[in-house]
Coordinates of C-alpha atoms and ligand atoms in Angstrom, one line a residue:
M1 CA -34.6 -43.4 -19.4
K2 CA -38.3 -43.0 -18.7
V3 CA -39.8 -39.5 -18.9
Q4 CA -40.9 -39.6 -15.2
E5 CA -37.4 -40.6 -14.1
R6 CA -35.8 -37.8 -16.1
I7 CA -38.2 -35.3 -14.7
S8 CA -37.5 -36.4 -11.1
Q9 CA -33.7 -36.3 -11.9
L10 CA -34.0 -32.7 -13.1
Q11 CA -36.2 -31.8 -10.1
S12 CA -33.5 -33.1 -7.8
F13 CA -31.3 -30.2 -8.8
N14 CA -33.9 -27.7 -7.6
V15 CA -34.4 -26.4 -4.1
P16 CA -37.6 -28.2 -2.7
V17 CA -40.6 -26.0 -2.6
D18 CA -43.1 -28.2 -0.8
P19 CA -42.6 -30.2 2.4
P20 CA -42.5 -34.0 1.9
D21 CA -45.2 -36.3 3.2
L22 CA -44.1 -37.5 6.6
S23 CA -47.4 -39.3 7.5
S24 CA -45.7 -42.8 7.4
F25 CA -43.6 -41.8 10.5
S26 CA -44.8 -41.8 14.0
R27 CA -45.6 -38.4 15.6
E28 CA -42.7 -38.8 18.0
D29 CA -40.2 -39.5 15.2
V30 CA -41.5 -36.5 13.2
A31 CA -41.1 -34.3 16.3
R32 CA -37.5 -35.5 16.8
L33 CA -36.7 -34.9 13.2
R34 CA -38.1 -31.3 13.3
N35 CA -36.4 -30.5 16.7
T36 CA -33.0 -31.8 15.4
V37 CA -33.2 -29.7 12.3
E38 CA -34.3 -26.6 14.2
R39 CA -31.5 -27.1 16.8
W40 CA -28.8 -27.2 14.1
R41 CA -30.1 -25.1 11.3
S42 CA -28.4 -21.8 12.3
E43 CA -25.1 -23.5 13.2
P44 CA -22.4 -23.2 10.6
A45 CA -20.6 -26.4 9.6
A46 CA -23.2 -28.7 11.2
L47 CA -24.9 -30.5 8.3
L48 CA -23.1 -33.9 8.9
T49 CA -23.6 -33.7 12.7
M50 CA -27.3 -33.0 12.1
L51 CA -27.6 -36.0 9.7
L52 CA -25.9 -38.3 12.1
E53 CA -28.3 -37.2 14.8
I54 CA -31.3 -37.7 12.5
Q55 CA -30.0 -41.2 11.7
E56 CA -30.3 -42.1 15.4
I57 CA -34.1 -41.8 15.1
W58 CA -34.5 -44.7 12.7
G59 CA -31.0 -46.3 12.5
Y60 CA -30.7 -45.0 8.9
L61 CA -31.7 -42.0 6.9
P62 CA -35.1 -42.6 5.2
E63 CA -35.6 -40.8 1.9
R64 CA -38.5 -38.7 3.3
G65 CA -36.5 -37.7 6.3
L66 CA -33.7 -36.5 4.0
E67 CA -36.1 -34.7 1.8
Y68 CA -37.4 -32.9 4.9
V69 CA -33.8 -31.7 5.7
G70 CA -33.5 -30.4 2.1
Y71 CA -36.8 -28.6 2.3
A72 CA -36.0 -27.1 5.7
L73 CA -32.5 -26.0 4.8
Q74 CA -33.3 -25.2 1.2
V75 CA -30.6 -27.6 -0.1
P76 CA -31.2 -29.4 -3.4
R77 CA -32.0 -33.1 -3.1
V78 CA -29.0 -34.0 -5.3
D79 CA -26.6 -32.4 -2.9
L80 CA -28.0 -34.3 0.1
F81 CA -27.9 -37.7 -1.8
A82 CA -24.3 -37.0 -2.8
I83 CA -23.5 -36.7 0.9
L84 CA -25.4 -39.8 1.8
N85 CA -23.5 -41.8 -0.9
F86 CA -20.1 -40.4 0.1
Y87 CA -19.9 -41.2 3.8
D88 CA -19.7 -44.7 5.1
L89 CA -21.5 -44.0 8.4
L90 CA -24.6 -42.7 6.7
Y91 CA -27.1 -45.4 5.8
S92 CA -29.9 -45.2 3.2
A93 CA -31.4 -48.5 4.5
P94 CA -31.6 -50.3 7.8
P95 CA -28.1 -51.8 8.3
G96 CA -29.3 -54.9 10.1
H97 CA -27.2 -56.5 12.8
R98 CA -23.8 -55.3 12.0
V99 CA -20.6 -56.9 13.2
G100 CA -17.5 -55.0 12.0
L101 CA -14.0 -56.5 11.7
C102 CA -10.9 -54.5 11.0
M103 CA -8.5 -56.2 8.5
N104 CA -5.7 -53.7 8.4
T105 CA -2.1 -54.8 9.2
P106 CA -2.3 -54.4 13.1
C107 CA -5.4 -56.6 13.3
A108 CA -4.3 -59.0 10.5
V109 CA -1.1 -59.9 12.3
R110 CA -3.0 -60.6 15.5
G111 CA -5.4 -63.2 13.9
G112 CA -8.1 -61.0 12.4
E113 CA -8.5 -63.3 9.4
Q114 CA -9.2 -66.4 11.5
T115 CA -11.7 -64.4 13.6
A116 CA -13.5 -63.4 10.4
K117 CA -13.6 -66.9 9.2
I118 CA -15.2 -68.2 12.4
L119 CA -17.8 -65.5 12.5
R120 CA -18.6 -65.9 8.8
H121 CA -19.1 -69.6 9.2
A122 CA -21.4 -69.1 12.2
F123 CA -23.5 -66.4 10.5
E124 CA -23.8 -68.4 7.3
R125 CA -25.3 -71.3 9.2
R126 CA -28.1 -69.0 10.5
P127 CA -28.9 -66.7 7.5
G128 CA -32.4 -65.9 8.7
L129 CA -31.0 -63.9 11.7
G130 CA -29.7 -61.1 9.4
F131 CA -26.2 -60.7 10.7
N132 CA -23.9 -58.7 8.5
L133 CA -20.2 -59.2 8.8
E134 CA -18.5 -56.1 7.5
E135 CA -14.9 -55.2 6.9
I136 CA -14.4 -51.9 8.6
P137 CA -11.5 -49.4 8.7
C138 CA -9.0 -49.1 11.5
Q139 CA -10.9 -48.1 14.7
G140 CA -8.1 -46.3 16.4
C141 CA -7.5 -48.9 19.2
C142 CA -4.8 -51.2 17.6
D143 CA -3.4 -52.2 21.0
L144 CA -6.7 -54.2 21.3
A145 CA -6.2 -56.0 18.0
P146 CA -7.8 -57.9 16.5
V147 CA -10.7 -55.4 16.8
A148 CA -14.4 -56.1 16.3
V149 CA -17.2 -53.6 16.6
V150 CA -20.4 -55.0 18.1
G151 CA -23.3 -52.8 19.0
G152 CA -21.3 -49.7 18.1
S153 CA -18.5 -50.5 20.6
P154 CA -15.0 -51.8 19.7
R155 CA -13.6 -54.7 21.5
R156 CA -10.7 -57.2 21.2
L157 CA -11.9 -60.4 19.5
L158 CA -9.2 -63.1 19.4
P159 CA -10.0 -66.2 17.3
A160 CA -10.3 -68.2 20.5
A161 CA -13.2 -66.1 21.6
A162 CA -14.9 -65.7 18.2
S163 CA -17.1 -68.8 18.4
R164 CA -18.4 -67.8 21.9
L165 CA -19.3 -64.4 20.7
A166 CA -21.0 -65.7 17.5
Q167 CA -23.0 -68.1 19.7
S168 CA -24.1 -65.3 22.1
L169 CA -25.1 -63.2 19.1
V170 CA -27.2 -65.8 17.3
E171 CA -28.9 -66.6 20.6
G172 CA -29.6 -62.9 21.3
R173 CA -27.7 -63.2 24.6
L174 CA -25.2 -60.4 24.1
N175 CA -25.8 -57.5 26.4
R176 CA -24.8 -54.1 25.0
Q177 CA -21.6 -53.1 26.7
P178 CA -21.2 -49.6 28.1
R179 CA -18.8 -47.6 26.1
M180 CA -15.3 -48.2 27.3
E181 CA -12.2 -46.2 27.1
T182 CA -10.3 -47.7 24.2
G183 CA -7.1 -45.8 24.2
G184 CA -5.7 -48.8 26.0
Q185 CA -2.2 -48.7 27.3
V186 CA -0.6 -45.3 27.5
H187 CA 2.9 -45.3 28.7
L188 CA 3.9 -41.9 30.1
T189 CA 7.3 -40.4 30.2
P190 CA 7.9 -38.2 33.3
T191 CA 7.5 -35.2 31.0
R192 CA 3.8 -35.8 30.1
V193 CA 3.5 -33.3 27.3
A194 CA 0.6 -34.5 25.2
Y195 CA -0.9 -36.7 27.9
R196 CA -1.1 -35.1 31.3
N197 CA -3.8 -36.6 33.6
L198 CA -4.6 -39.8 31.8
H199 CA -4.4 -42.2 34.7
H200 CA -6.8 -40.3 36.9
P201 CA -10.3 -42.0 36.7
D202 CA -12.0 -38.6 36.3
A203 CA -9.3 -36.9 34.2
H204 CA -11.9 -35.8 31.7
R205 CA -13.8 -33.6 34.2
L206 CA -13.0 -30.0 34.7
E207 CA -12.7 -30.3 38.4
T208 CA -9.8 -32.8 38.1
F209 CA -8.2 -30.9 35.3
R210 CA -8.2 -27.7 37.4
A211 CA -6.9 -29.6 40.4
H212 CA -3.8 -30.6 38.3
G213 CA -3.1 -27.0 37.2
G214 CA -5.3 -27.1 34.0
Y215 CA -6.2 -23.7 32.3
T216 CA -3.7 -21.8 34.4
T217 CA -1.4 -21.4 31.3
L218 CA -4.4 -20.1 29.3
E219 CA -5.3 -17.6 32.1
R220 CA -1.7 -16.4 32.3
V221 CA -1.0 -16.2 28.6
V222 CA -4.2 -14.3 27.5
R223 CA -3.6 -11.8 30.3
T224 CA 0.1 -11.2 29.9
S225 CA 1.5 -12.5 26.5
S226 CA 1.1 -11.1 23.1
A227 CA 0.1 -13.3 20.1
D228 CA 3.6 -12.7 18.6
A229 CA 5.3 -13.9 21.9
V230 CA 3.2 -17.1 21.8
I231 CA 4.1 -17.8 18.2
S232 CA 7.8 -17.1 18.9
A233 CA 7.7 -19.6 21.8
V234 CA 6.1 -22.3 19.7
T235 CA 8.6 -21.7 16.8
E236 CA 11.5 -21.9 19.2
S237 CA 10.2 -25.1 20.7
G238 CA 10.6 -26.7 17.3
L239 CA 7.1 -28.4 17.7
L240 CA 6.3 -30.3 14.5
G241 CA 2.7 -31.1 13.4
A242 CA 1.9 -34.6 14.6
G243 CA -0.8 -35.5 12.1
G244 CA 1.6 -36.9 9.5
A245 CA 3.2 -34.1 7.4
G246 CA 5.5 -32.9 10.3
F247 CA 5.3 -29.2 9.2
P248 CA 6.7 -26.8 11.9
A249 CA 3.8 -25.6 13.9
G250 CA 5.1 -22.1 14.7
R251 CA 5.7 -21.4 11.0
K252 CA 2.1 -22.4 10.2
W253 CA 0.7 -20.3 13.0
A254 CA 2.7 -17.2 11.8
T255 CA 1.3 -17.6 8.3
V256 CA -2.3 -17.7 9.6
R257 CA -1.6 -14.7 11.9
K258 CA -0.2 -12.6 9.0
A259 CA -3.0 -13.6 6.6
P260 CA -5.3 -10.7 5.8
G261 CA -8.9 -10.8 7.1
A262 CA -10.7 -9.9 10.3
E263 CA -12.4 -13.3 10.6
K264 CA -10.2 -16.4 11.1
F265 CA -10.9 -20.0 12.1
I266 CA -9.1 -22.8 13.8
V267 CA -9.9 -26.5 13.0
V268 CA -8.8 -29.3 15.2
N269 CA -8.1 -32.4 13.1
A270 CA -9.5 -35.2 15.4
D271 CA -10.3 -37.5 12.4
E272 CA -7.7 -40.0 13.4
G273 CA -7.9 -42.7 10.6
E274 CA -4.5 -43.8 9.6
P275 CA -4.4 -47.6 10.1
G276 CA -2.1 -48.3 13.1
T277 CA -2.6 -44.9 14.7
F278 CA -4.4 -44.6 18.0
K279 CA -2.6 -41.7 19.8
D280 CA -5.3 -39.0 19.7
R281 CA -8.1 -41.2 21.0
P282 CA -6.9 -41.3 24.6
I283 CA -6.4 -37.6 24.7
L284 CA -9.9 -37.1 23.4
E285 CA -11.5 -39.6 25.8
R286 CA -9.5 -38.9 28.9
D287 CA -8.0 -35.5 28.7
P288 CA -10.3 -33.3 26.6
H289 CA -9.7 -30.2 28.6
L290 CA -6.0 -30.3 27.7
L291 CA -7.0 -30.2 24.0
I292 CA -9.4 -27.3 24.6
E293 CA -6.8 -25.3 26.5
G294 CA -4.2 -25.9 23.7
T295 CA -6.7 -24.9 21.1
A296 CA -7.7 -21.7 22.9
L297 CA -4.0 -20.8 23.2
A298 CA -3.5 -21.4 19.5
A299 CA -6.6 -19.4 18.6
H300 CA -5.3 -16.5 20.7
A301 CA -2.0 -16.6 18.8
V302 CA -3.4 -16.7 15.3
G303 CA -6.3 -14.3 16.0
A304 CA -9.2 -16.8 15.5
S305 CA -12.5 -16.2 17.3
Q306 CA -14.2 -19.4 16.3
G307 CA -13.0 -23.0 16.2
F308 CA -14.3 -26.5 15.3
I309 CA -13.2 -29.9 16.4
Y310 CA -13.7 -32.3 13.5
L311 CA -14.1 -35.6 15.3
R312 CA -14.0 -39.1 13.8
G313 CA -17.6 -40.4 13.7
E314 CA -16.6 -43.8 15.2
Y315 CA -15.2 -42.2 18.4
R316 CA -18.4 -42.2 20.4
L317 CA -17.1 -42.0 23.9
A318 CA -14.8 -39.1 22.8
R319 CA -17.9 -37.4 21.4
E320 CA -19.7 -37.6 24.7
R321 CA -16.7 -36.5 26.7
L322 CA -15.7 -33.7 24.4
A323 CA -19.3 -32.3 24.3
A324 CA -19.4 -32.4 28.2
A325 CA -15.9 -30.8 28.5
L326 CA -16.8 -28.0 26.0
A327 CA -19.9 -27.2 28.0
E328 CA -17.9 -27.2 31.3
A329 CA -15.2 -24.9 29.8
R330 CA -17.9 -22.5 28.4
E331 CA -19.6 -22.4 31.8
A332 CA -16.4 -21.8 33.6
G333 CA -15.4 -18.9 31.3
F334 CA -12.5 -20.6 29.5
L335 CA -14.5 -20.4 26.2
G336 CA -16.9 -17.7 25.1
A337 CA -17.2 -14.0 24.9
S338 CA -14.7 -13.2 27.7
V339 CA -12.0 -15.9 28.0
A340 CA -10.6 -16.0 31.6
G341 CA -12.1 -12.6 32.3
T342 CA -10.3 -10.8 29.4
S343 CA -11.5 -9.1 26.3
Y344 CA -10.3 -12.1 24.3
S345 CA -13.3 -14.0 22.8
F346 CA -13.1 -17.6 21.4
D347 CA -15.7 -20.3 21.1
L348 CA -15.0 -23.9 20.1
Q349 CA -17.7 -26.3 18.7
L350 CA -17.7 -30.0 18.1
R351 CA -18.5 -31.4 14.7
V352 CA -18.6 -35.1 13.8
G353 CA -17.4 -36.8 10.6
A354 CA -19.3 -39.7 9.1
G355 CA -16.7 -42.3 7.9
S356 CA -14.3 -41.1 5.3
Y357 CA -10.5 -41.7 5.4
V358 CA -9.8 -38.9 3.0
A359 CA -11.6 -36.4 5.3
G360 CA -8.4 -36.5 7.3
D361 CA -6.8 -34.4 4.6
E362 CA -7.0 -30.8 5.8
T363 CA -8.8 -29.3 2.7
A364 CA -11.1 -32.3 2.5
M365 CA -12.0 -31.7 6.1
L366 CA -12.9 -28.1 5.3
E367 CA -15.2 -29.3 2.5
S368 CA -16.8 -31.7 4.9
L369 CA -17.3 -29.0 7.5
E370 CA -18.9 -26.8 4.8
G371 CA -21.5 -29.6 4.3
R372 CA -20.2 -31.3 1.2
P373 CA -18.5 -34.6 0.4
A374 CA -15.0 -34.6 1.7
L375 CA -13.1 -34.1 -1.6
P376 CA -9.7 -32.6 -1.3
R377 CA -9.2 -29.1 -2.8
V378 CA -6.5 -28.2 -5.3
K379 CA -3.7 -26.3 -3.5
P380 CA -2.8 -23.5 -3.6
P381 CA -4.6 -21.6 -2.2
F382 CA -3.7 -23.1 1.2
P383 CA -6.0 -23.1 4.2
S384 CA -3.8 -20.6 6.0
D385 CA -5.0 -18.0 3.4
H386 CA -8.3 -19.4 2.1
G387 CA -9.7 -22.1 4.4
L388 CA -13.0 -22.6 6.1
F389 CA -15.7 -20.5 4.4
G390 CA -12.9 -18.8 2.5
R391 CA -11.3 -17.4 5.6
P392 CA -7.7 -17.9 6.9
T393 CA -7.8 -21.1 8.9
L394 CA -5.3 -23.0 11.1
V395 CA -5.7 -26.7 10.9
N396 CA -3.7 -28.7 13.6
N397 CA -3.8 -32.2 14.9
V398 CA -4.9 -33.2 18.4
E399 CA -1.5 -34.3 19.6
T400 CA 0.1 -31.0 18.4
L401 CA -2.4 -28.8 20.2
A402 CA -2.4 -30.9 23.4
A403 CA 1.4 -30.2 23.7
I404 CA 0.9 -26.4 23.7
P405 CA 0.0 -25.8 27.4
T406 CA 3.1 -27.6 28.6
I407 CA 5.4 -25.9 26.1
L408 CA 4.2 -22.5 27.2
E409 CA 4.3 -23.5 30.8
K410 CA 7.8 -24.9 30.9
G411 CA 9.4 -23.0 28.0
P412 CA 10.4 -23.7 24.4
A413 CA 14.1 -24.5 25.3
W414 CA 12.9 -27.2 27.8
Y415 CA 10.7 -28.8 25.2
H416 CA 13.2 -28.6 22.3
G417 CA 15.9 -30.2 24.5
L418 CA 13.7 -33.3 25.1
G419 CA 14.4 -34.6 21.6
R420 CA 17.4 -36.7 20.4
N421 CA 20.2 -35.3 18.2
W422 CA 18.7 -32.9 15.6
S423 CA 15.1 -33.7 16.5
P424 CA 13.0 -31.3 18.7
G425 CA 10.8 -32.4 21.6
L426 CA 8.6 -35.5 22.0
K427 CA 6.5 -37.7 19.8
V428 CA 3.8 -40.2 20.7
Y429 CA 4.6 -43.5 18.9
C430 CA 1.7 -46.0 18.5
L431 CA 3.1 -49.5 18.9
S432 CA 1.0 -52.5 17.9
G433 CA 1.2 -55.9 16.2
D434 CA 3.3 -58.9 17.4
V435 CA 4.7 -57.0 20.3
A436 CA 4.5 -57.9 24.0
R437 CA 3.4 -54.5 25.3
P438 CA 1.4 -52.6 22.6
G439 CA 0.3 -49.1 23.4
N440 CA 1.1 -45.4 23.1
Y441 CA 4.6 -44.3 24.0
E442 CA 5.5 -40.6 24.4
L443 CA 9.2 -40.6 23.8
P444 CA 12.0 -38.3 22.6
R445 CA 11.8 -37.6 18.9
G446 CA 14.4 -39.7 17.2
V447 CA 14.3 -42.7 19.5
T448 CA 15.3 -45.8 17.6
A449 CA 12.9 -48.5 16.4
R450 CA 15.0 -51.0 18.5
E451 CA 14.4 -49.0 21.7
L452 CA 10.7 -48.6 21.0
I453 CA 10.1 -52.3 20.2
F454 CA 12.4 -54.0 22.6
T455 CA 13.1 -51.6 25.5
Y456 CA 9.6 -50.1 25.8
G457 CA 7.5 -52.6 24.0
G458 CA 9.1 -55.7 25.6
G459 CA 10.1 -57.3 22.3
L460 CA 8.1 -59.8 20.3
R461 CA 5.2 -61.7 21.8
G462 CA 5.3 -65.4 22.1
K463 CA 9.0 -65.9 21.3
K464 CA 8.4 -65.0 17.7
S465 CA 11.2 -63.7 15.6
L466 CA 11.0 -60.3 13.8
K467 CA 10.5 -60.3 10.1
A468 CA 9.7 -56.6 9.6
F469 CA 8.3 -53.4 11.2
L470 CA 5.8 -51.2 9.5
V471 CA 6.5 -47.5 10.2
G472 CA 3.9 -44.8 9.5
G473 CA 0.9 -47.1 9.2
A474 CA -0.7 -47.7 5.8
S475 CA 1.0 -44.7 4.3
G476 CA 4.4 -45.8 5.5
G477 CA 6.5 -48.8 4.6
F478 CA 8.0 -52.1 5.9
L479 CA 11.6 -52.1 7.1
P480 CA 13.7 -55.2 7.8
P481 CA 15.4 -56.1 11.2
E482 CA 18.7 -54.7 10.0
E483 CA 17.2 -51.2 10.2
L484 CA 16.2 -51.5 13.8
D485 CA 18.7 -48.8 14.8
I486 CA 17.1 -46.2 12.6
P487 CA 15.9 -43.1 14.5
L488 CA 12.1 -42.8 14.2
E489 CA 12.3 -39.3 12.7
I490 CA 11.3 -37.8 9.4
A491 CA 14.7 -37.3 7.7
P492 CA 16.4 -40.7 8.3
L493 CA 13.2 -42.6 7.5
R494 CA 12.7 -40.7 4.3
A495 CA 16.2 -41.6 3.2
K496 CA 14.9 -45.3 3.4
G497 CA 11.8 -44.4 1.4
V498 CA 9.5 -44.5 4.4
D499 CA 7.4 -41.8 6.0
L500 CA 7.1 -41.4 9.8
G501 CA 3.5 -40.2 9.2
S502 CA 1.5 -40.1 12.4
G503 CA 4.0 -42.3 14.4
A504 CA 2.5 -45.7 14.0
V505 CA 4.9 -48.7 14.3
V506 CA 3.5 -52.2 13.7
V507 CA 5.6 -55.2 14.6
V508 CA 5.5 -58.1 12.1
G509 CA 6.6 -61.6 13.2
A510 CA 8.2 -64.2 10.9
Q511 CA 5.0 -66.1 10.4
H512 CA 3.4 -63.4 8.3
C513 CA 3.5 -62.8 4.6
L514 CA 4.6 -59.3 3.6
L515 CA 3.0 -59.5 0.2
D516 CA -0.3 -60.3 1.9
L517 CA 0.1 -57.3 4.2
A518 CA 1.0 -55.0 1.3
R519 CA -2.0 -56.3 -0.6
R520 CA -4.2 -55.2 2.4
E521 CA -2.8 -51.7 2.4
S522 CA -3.1 -51.4 -1.4
R523 CA -6.7 -52.5 -1.4
F524 CA -7.4 -50.1 1.5
F525 CA -6.2 -47.1 -0.6
A526 CA -8.1 -48.3 -3.7
K527 CA -11.3 -48.5 -1.6
E528 CA -10.7 -45.1 0.1
S529 CA -9.7 -43.2 -3.0
C530 CA -12.4 -40.4 -3.5
G531 CA -11.9 -40.5 -7.2
A532 CA -11.5 -36.7 -7.6
C533 CA -8.2 -37.0 -9.6
D534 CA -7.4 -39.5 -12.3
P535 CA -3.9 -40.7 -11.2
C536 CA -5.3 -42.0 -7.9
R537 CA -8.7 -43.1 -9.2
L538 CA -7.1 -45.3 -11.8
G539 CA -3.7 -45.9 -10.2
T540 CA -4.7 -47.4 -6.9
P541 CA -6.7 -50.3 -8.4
A542 CA -4.0 -50.8 -11.0
L543 CA -1.5 -51.2 -8.1
V544 CA -3.6 -54.1 -6.7
K545 CA -3.8 -55.7 -10.1
E546 CA 0.0 -55.5 -10.6
L547 CA 0.6 -56.8 -7.1
E548 CA -1.3 -60.0 -8.0
R549 CA 1.0 -60.5 -11.0
L550 CA 4.1 -60.5 -8.8
V551 CA 3.6 -64.1 -7.8
D552 CA 4.0 -65.2 -11.4
P553 CA 7.7 -65.6 -12.3
Q554 CA 6.8 -65.2 -16.0
V555 CA 5.6 -61.6 -15.6
R556 CA 7.1 -60.6 -12.3
S557 CA 9.8 -58.3 -13.6
H558 CA 7.3 -56.5 -15.8
A559 CA 4.8 -56.2 -12.9
E560 CA 7.5 -54.7 -10.7
A561 CA 8.5 -52.2 -13.3
R562 CA 4.8 -51.2 -13.7
I563 CA 4.4 -50.8 -9.9
R564 CA 7.5 -48.5 -9.7
E565 CA 6.2 -46.5 -12.6
L566 CA 2.7 -46.2 -11.0
G567 CA 4.3 -45.2 -7.7
T568 CA 6.1 -42.3 -9.4
V569 CA 2.9 -41.2 -11.1
L570 CA 0.8 -41.4 -8.0
H571 CA 3.4 -39.6 -5.9
D572 CA 4.0 -36.8 -8.4
S573 CA 0.5 -36.1 -9.7
S574 CA -2.1 -37.1 -7.1
R575 CA -4.0 -34.2 -5.5
C576 CA -3.8 -35.3 -1.9
G577 CA -1.7 -37.4 0.5
L578 CA -3.8 -40.6 -0.1
G579 CA -2.7 -41.0 -3.7
Q580 CA 0.8 -39.6 -3.1
V581 CA 1.6 -42.4 -0.6
A582 CA -0.6 -45.2 -1.8
A583 CA 2.3 -47.2 -3.4
N584 CA 4.6 -46.8 -0.3
P585 CA 3.9 -50.1 1.5
L586 CA 4.2 -52.2 -1.7
L587 CA 7.3 -50.4 -2.9
S588 CA 9.0 -50.9 0.5
V589 CA 8.4 -54.7 0.2
L590 CA 9.9 -54.7 -3.3
T591 CA 12.9 -52.7 -2.1
H592 CA 13.7 -54.3 1.3
F593 CA 12.2 -57.9 0.9
P594 CA 12.9 -59.0 -2.7
D595 CA 13.6 -62.6 -1.6
E596 CA 10.1 -62.8 0.0
V597 CA 8.5 -61.6 -3.3
M598 CA 10.6 -64.1 -5.3
A599 CA 9.6 -67.0 -3.1
H600 CA 6.0 -66.7 -4.2
T601 CA 4.7 -68.7 -7.1
P602 CA 1.0 -69.2 -8.2
G603 CA -0.6 -71.1 -5.4
R604 CA 2.4 -71.0 -3.1
C605 CA 3.3 -68.6 -0.4
P606 CA 6.5 -69.1 1.5
V607 CA 4.7 -68.9 4.9
G608 CA 1.4 -70.4 3.7
V609 CA -0.7 -67.3 4.0
C610 CA -1.7 -65.8 0.7
G611 CA -1.2 -68.7 -1.7
R612 CA -1.7 -71.4 0.9
R613 CA 0.6 -74.5 1.1
P614 CA 1.8 -73.8 4.7
R615 CA 5.5 -74.0 5.4
K616 CA 6.7 -74.2 9.0
V617 CA 8.4 -71.0 10.2
Ligands
LIG1 FE1 -9.1 -38.3 -4.1 FE2 -7.0 -39.9 -4.4 FE3 -7.1 -37.6 -5.7 FE4 -6.8 -37.6 -3.0 S1 -5.3 -38.4 -4.5 S2 -8.1 -36.3 -4.2 S3 -8.1 -39.4 -2.5 S4 -8.6 -39.3 -5.9

């Protein structure tokens, strides 16, 4: 290493003393940079949000701009560059004309690969135009699959429309579309617990929310109910966390309530990123006041005076609507120093993530809010004792909190009774893939897969036959048609080696290759692993490698044994949920579809997908 390089490396660990030279920027851009830094500098947990706003000035984060942030905030250069390198939505160079395509299972089964091929071919013929085709993570609108992101907005892009879009792009004819609501189809039960006013065109505005009884529960509860009474009601309702772990909400709240400390926080996990999951997006875009009311009620119960909504960076319309709704709620006295005219004080702020799947882990999210890369913490201590800035913190998912106003309005027994058999209440199931009516379905917990897919979803599209259904998204597993009568609830699914997770169900028709789909999920985890612990850092790419060996009959049994061994190691010794579930999709294929695996040989796939040689299905 040259001496000068070594010196600058050492200097990067120091807090900057002098301001950087900004003379290469225009005066307007420098003014915007300074204003943005000034606006956010005193706000806790705002570094990522600030960087994303600065990025809007140039379309990326130039080195000098980042150095100015370091100088103004007195943050070492090395820390800022670690953040820049960690998050996918922060760019160190102009990103060019980006067209993003999702390749996860819901998009793959709806023709995402053919769409990609057509666009790639069109862009390669005109390399001078600088179009970049990028594989992007699930965008949280799988009912639109296959999903492309053009000009920052997601849209459905079926293979039949791909050539037309490519032509419009290369000719510069594509108008930027206004941001559209992407939550797509939401099928409401008469109970409307998590979704209340979705079908009203102005549901996101305070006036409409109030006209439908919004904030009346908050007004009543903060005036008349003790925190203990609220926690008892939530416990009795049996409400389970809807983010994936399914932990009883009342028990979590009671732990935070009892934790010692005068200052407590609440963090809303709105970083919906599990492939196949798109249930929170419509709440955020169309019913943001419902979430704010539920969060204020939760904060009242646990004794938090400050809260943060950690929103997925890709959810741009949700960001606009949430920011407006928070301002409206503050203005109307439902947030702030005197909530609903009482002595109860609570404020809620919006913070934006910057593209990291692992940030959905609750402790990684806290790291991100504290202005660092989203690396999961070792537990214990748990966030309920030692969370944001070391204070007791309640972390709950959007769907969980959106259910609170209705539970407190209609009573815990009413809510509990909505479930089936042993399961309490309702769950929003995200149905996508080869199904006639994809969308979000709020149904009794414990509804069977058959009812969801055939009664509500209208069965398979295009007279296809069912090969499998993926439950729980990338972290879940594939089940065969013989399991259609399984209740979509935590315990019965676990008995089959599958997690309900956030409630995603992806329907897979007979024309698809399950090894190909398991390969996509395994690659996804290998890419998203943050590398903080060895089992996951080394184990996730090893899984992909062993999967490739499954097609060779000579080494298949050895590869299968290695995959099962890796699955155990990942599950038992990974630090966070990503590593713990990374082998699930592949293991489910080995367990439930051994014939499909055996039918593969090098260069041959039984349905002509991964190893070619098509065979009619
Ligand atoms: Fe990071 Fe994977 Fe370890 Fe989670 S399990 S902390 S994603 S390396």
